[in-house]
Amino acid sequence: MLDIRKRHTLARERLLAEAIKELAAELRLVDVIDFVAFVRLEHFGNIADIVHSSSELYFKPGVLRFADSAEVDLAWNSKPIVALALQFRHGGVEAHFRLELASASAAVDITYMSFDVVDGDPEANTQAFAAAIKDSRILDEDD
C-alpha cells in the first residue's frame, strides 16, 4: 500500500500530465537532434523559447516556464529521451517538475510543490492544484 504522501504526489502528477499532454505533443514536433544540440551546447534560451511558444497555445501567459535545466538520454541501443525541468505557477500553487519526452510517450515527475494557502488535508491541496490547473488553461471552444 502506498503511503499517503506518495499517493497524493501520484494523483498530482496525473493531474499535471493530463493538463500538459498537448504541450508534450507540441514539444515532440521539435526534432530531437535540436534538443540534443541545445542541451549539449547549453543553449537553454532556445529551449525556453520553444517551451514558451508551445505553452502559450494551451496556458495563460506565465503559467509554464522552462526552469533552465535539461538532459538527453541518448544511447546507441535505445530511443532518445529528452528531460526538461519545467515550472507551473498559477492560482497560489507552484510546482517544479521534470517532463520526460520519448518518441511516443511522456512522463511527469514533480520534484517540488508549494501552496500559498496550505491546507492540513493533502486531498484539499490536491483539489487546489486541480483548480489552479483548470483555471490556468486557455479553453478551447469544445471545453
mmCIF file of C-alpha atoms in Angstrom:
data_model
loop_
_atom_site.group_PDB
_atom_site.id
_atom_site.type_symbol
_atom_site.label_atom_id
_atom_site.label_comp_id
_atom_site.label_asym_id
_atom_site.label_seq_id
_atom_site.Cartn_x
_atom_site.Cartn_y
_atom_site.Cartn_z
ATOM 1 C CA MET A 1 0.000 0.000 0.000
ATOM 2 C CA LEU A 2 1.322 3.431 -0.946
ATOM 3 C CA ASP A 3 1.924 5.870 1.850
ATOM 4 C CA ILE A 4 -0.297 8.957 1.863
ATOM 5 C CA ARG A 5 2.370 11.366 0.602
ATOM 6 C CA LYS A 6 3.228 9.165 -2.366
ATOM 7 C CA ARG A 7 -0.452 8.623 -3.170
ATOM 8 C CA HIS A 8 -1.105 12.386 -3.290
ATOM 9 C CA THR A 9 2.058 13.023 -5.304
ATOM 10 C CA LEU A 10 0.967 10.432 -7.865
ATOM 11 C CA ALA A 11 -2.510 11.994 -8.059
ATOM 12 C CA ARG A 12 -0.961 15.434 -8.620
ATOM 13 C CA GLU A 13 1.405 14.059 -11.274
ATOM 14 C CA ARG A 14 -1.570 12.530 -13.094
ATOM 15 C CA LEU A 15 -3.418 15.867 -12.987
ATOM 16 C CA LEU A 16 -0.401 17.682 -14.375
ATOM 17 C CA ALA A 17 0.319 15.031 -17.009
ATOM 18 C CA GLU A 18 -3.252 15.228 -18.277
ATOM 19 C CA ALA A 19 -3.075 19.034 -18.401
ATOM 20 C CA ILE A 20 0.148 19.136 -20.423
ATOM 21 C CA LYS A 21 -0.431 16.243 -22.825
ATOM 22 C CA GLU A 22 -0.989 18.651 -25.760
ATOM 23 C CA LEU A 23 2.125 20.588 -24.763
ATOM 24 C CA ALA A 24 4.138 17.348 -24.756
ATOM 25 C CA ALA A 25 2.814 16.519 -28.225
ATOM 26 C CA GLU A 26 3.722 20.032 -29.398
ATOM 27 C CA LEU A 27 7.256 19.711 -27.986
ATOM 28 C CA ARG A 28 7.665 16.398 -29.802
ATOM 29 C CA LEU A 29 7.306 18.305 -33.090
ATOM 30 C CA VAL A 30 10.788 19.705 -32.462
ATOM 31 C CA ASP A 31 13.460 17.489 -33.986
ATOM 32 C CA VAL A 32 15.150 15.522 -31.231
ATOM 33 C CA ILE A 33 18.544 16.436 -32.702
ATOM 34 C CA ASP A 34 17.741 20.092 -31.992
ATOM 35 C CA PHE A 35 17.064 19.291 -28.339
ATOM 36 C CA VAL A 36 20.300 17.280 -28.216
ATOM 37 C CA ALA A 37 22.266 20.209 -29.655
ATOM 38 C CA PHE A 38 20.651 22.791 -27.358
ATOM 39 C CA VAL A 39 21.324 20.668 -24.272
ATOM 40 C CA ARG A 40 24.869 19.731 -25.292
ATOM 41 C CA LEU A 41 25.790 23.329 -26.132
ATOM 42 C CA GLU A 42 23.858 24.685 -23.117
ATOM 43 C CA HIS A 43 21.660 26.880 -25.314
ATOM 44 C CA PHE A 44 18.923 26.874 -22.698
ATOM 45 C CA GLY A 45 17.468 30.127 -24.029
ATOM 46 C CA ASN A 46 16.477 28.273 -27.194
ATOM 47 C CA ILE A 47 14.699 25.605 -25.133
ATOM 48 C CA ALA A 48 12.994 28.320 -23.079
ATOM 49 C CA ASP A 49 11.728 29.927 -26.303
ATOM 50 C CA ILE A 50 10.374 26.605 -27.559
ATOM 51 C CA VAL A 51 8.621 25.868 -24.261
ATOM 52 C CA HIS A 52 7.222 29.400 -24.116
ATOM 53 C CA SER A 53 5.842 29.378 -27.659
ATOM 54 C CA SER A 54 4.420 25.873 -27.236
ATOM 55 C CA SER A 55 2.805 26.538 -23.861
ATOM 56 C CA GLU A 56 1.129 29.772 -24.936
ATOM 57 C CA LEU A 57 -1.157 27.679 -27.150
ATOM 58 C CA TYR A 58 -2.654 25.942 -24.111
ATOM 59 C CA PHE A 59 -1.935 28.004 -20.978
ATOM 60 C CA LYS A 60 -2.352 31.586 -19.863
ATOM 61 C CA PRO A 61 0.802 33.742 -20.029
ATOM 62 C CA GLY A 62 3.455 32.981 -17.425
ATOM 63 C CA VAL A 63 1.921 29.746 -16.173
ATOM 64 C CA LEU A 64 4.541 27.358 -17.552
ATOM 65 C CA ARG A 65 8.201 28.098 -17.982
ATOM 66 C CA PHE A 66 11.435 26.277 -18.642
ATOM 67 C CA ALA A 67 13.477 26.039 -15.427
ATOM 68 C CA ASP A 68 16.944 26.179 -17.049
ATOM 69 C CA SER A 69 17.792 22.503 -16.800
ATOM 70 C CA ALA A 70 17.561 19.701 -19.349
ATOM 71 C CA GLU A 71 19.062 16.314 -20.095
ATOM 72 C CA VAL A 72 19.098 13.963 -23.031
ATOM 73 C CA ASP A 73 19.421 10.202 -22.665
ATOM 74 C CA LEU A 74 20.872 9.109 -25.978
ATOM 75 C CA ALA A 75 22.459 5.712 -26.424
ATOM 76 C CA TRP A 76 23.143 3.516 -29.436
ATOM 77 C CA ASN A 77 20.768 0.802 -28.272
ATOM 78 C CA SER A 78 17.752 2.879 -27.258
ATOM 79 C CA LYS A 79 15.460 5.657 -28.393
ATOM 80 C CA PRO A 80 16.310 9.144 -27.130
ATOM 81 C CA ILE A 81 14.599 10.645 -24.096
ATOM 82 C CA VAL A 82 14.595 14.395 -23.559
ATOM 83 C CA ALA A 83 14.012 15.562 -19.982
ATOM 84 C CA LEU A 84 13.065 19.181 -19.366
ATOM 85 C CA ALA A 85 12.803 20.894 -15.995
ATOM 86 C CA LEU A 86 9.622 22.974 -16.013
ATOM 87 C CA GLN A 87 7.764 25.156 -13.562
ATOM 88 C CA PHE A 88 3.993 25.597 -13.187
ATOM 89 C CA ARG A 89 2.829 28.665 -11.282
ATOM 90 C CA HIS A 90 -0.783 29.768 -11.055
ATOM 91 C CA GLY A 91 -3.547 30.346 -8.542
ATOM 92 C CA GLY A 92 -1.336 30.189 -5.488
ATOM 93 C CA VAL A 93 0.249 26.894 -6.486
ATOM 94 C CA GLU A 94 3.799 26.324 -7.651
ATOM 95 C CA ALA A 95 5.090 23.003 -8.960
ATOM 96 C CA HIS A 96 8.545 22.220 -10.262
ATOM 97 C CA PHE A 97 8.594 19.101 -12.378
ATOM 98 C CA ARG A 98 10.531 17.101 -14.891
ATOM 99 C CA LEU A 99 8.892 16.326 -18.217
ATOM 100 C CA GLU A 100 10.408 13.311 -19.957
ATOM 101 C CA LEU A 101 9.653 13.101 -23.662
ATOM 102 C CA ALA A 102 10.153 9.897 -25.594
ATOM 103 C CA SER A 103 9.121 9.117 -29.149
ATOM 104 C CA ALA A 104 5.590 8.024 -28.259
ATOM 105 C CA SER A 105 5.204 8.814 -24.571
ATOM 106 C CA ALA A 106 5.756 11.390 -21.881
ATOM 107 C CA ALA A 107 6.148 11.253 -18.113
ATOM 108 C CA VAL A 108 5.854 13.837 -15.354
ATOM 109 C CA ASP A 109 7.815 13.762 -12.100
ATOM 110 C CA ILE A 110 7.008 16.518 -9.591
ATOM 111 C CA THR A 111 10.148 17.487 -7.682
ATOM 112 C CA TYR A 112 8.814 20.388 -5.599
ATOM 113 C CA MET A 113 5.406 21.797 -4.789
ATOM 114 C CA SER A 114 4.196 24.715 -2.702
ATOM 115 C CA PHE A 115 0.856 26.308 -1.920
ATOM 116 C CA ASP A 116 0.282 29.925 -0.887
ATOM 117 C CA VAL A 117 -2.508 28.681 1.374
ATOM 118 C CA VAL A 118 -1.625 25.295 2.831
ATOM 119 C CA ASP A 119 -4.454 23.110 3.993
ATOM 120 C CA GLY A 120 -3.755 20.425 6.596
ATOM 121 C CA ASP A 121 -5.634 17.990 4.387
ATOM 122 C CA PRO A 122 -3.479 16.785 1.484
ATOM 123 C CA GLU A 123 -6.628 15.992 -0.523
ATOM 124 C CA ALA A 124 -7.705 19.651 -0.244
ATOM 125 C CA ASN A 125 -4.254 20.695 -1.511
ATOM 126 C CA THR A 126 -4.633 18.300 -4.437
ATOM 127 C CA GLN A 127 -8.038 19.821 -5.201
ATOM 128 C CA ALA A 128 -6.484 23.313 -5.036
ATOM 129 C CA PHE A 129 -3.882 22.143 -7.553
ATOM 130 C CA ALA A 130 -6.609 20.751 -9.825
ATOM 131 C CA ALA A 131 -8.472 24.078 -9.628
ATOM 132 C CA ALA A 132 -5.283 26.032 -10.406
ATOM 133 C CA ILE A 133 -4.605 23.821 -13.413
ATOM 134 C CA LYS A 134 -8.148 24.209 -14.698
ATOM 135 C CA ASP A 135 -8.014 27.996 -14.313
ATOM 136 C CA SER A 136 -4.600 28.204 -15.985
ATOM 137 C CA ARG A 137 -5.749 26.668 -19.245
ATOM 138 C CA ILE A 138 -6.770 28.554 -22.354
ATOM 139 C CA LEU A 139 -10.096 26.950 -23.066
ATOM 140 C CA ASP A 140 -10.975 25.593 -26.460
ATOM 141 C CA GLU A 141 -14.407 26.126 -27.922
ATOM 142 C CA ASP A 142 -15.134 22.467 -27.062
ATOM 143 C CA ASP A 143 -14.322 22.933 -23.316
#
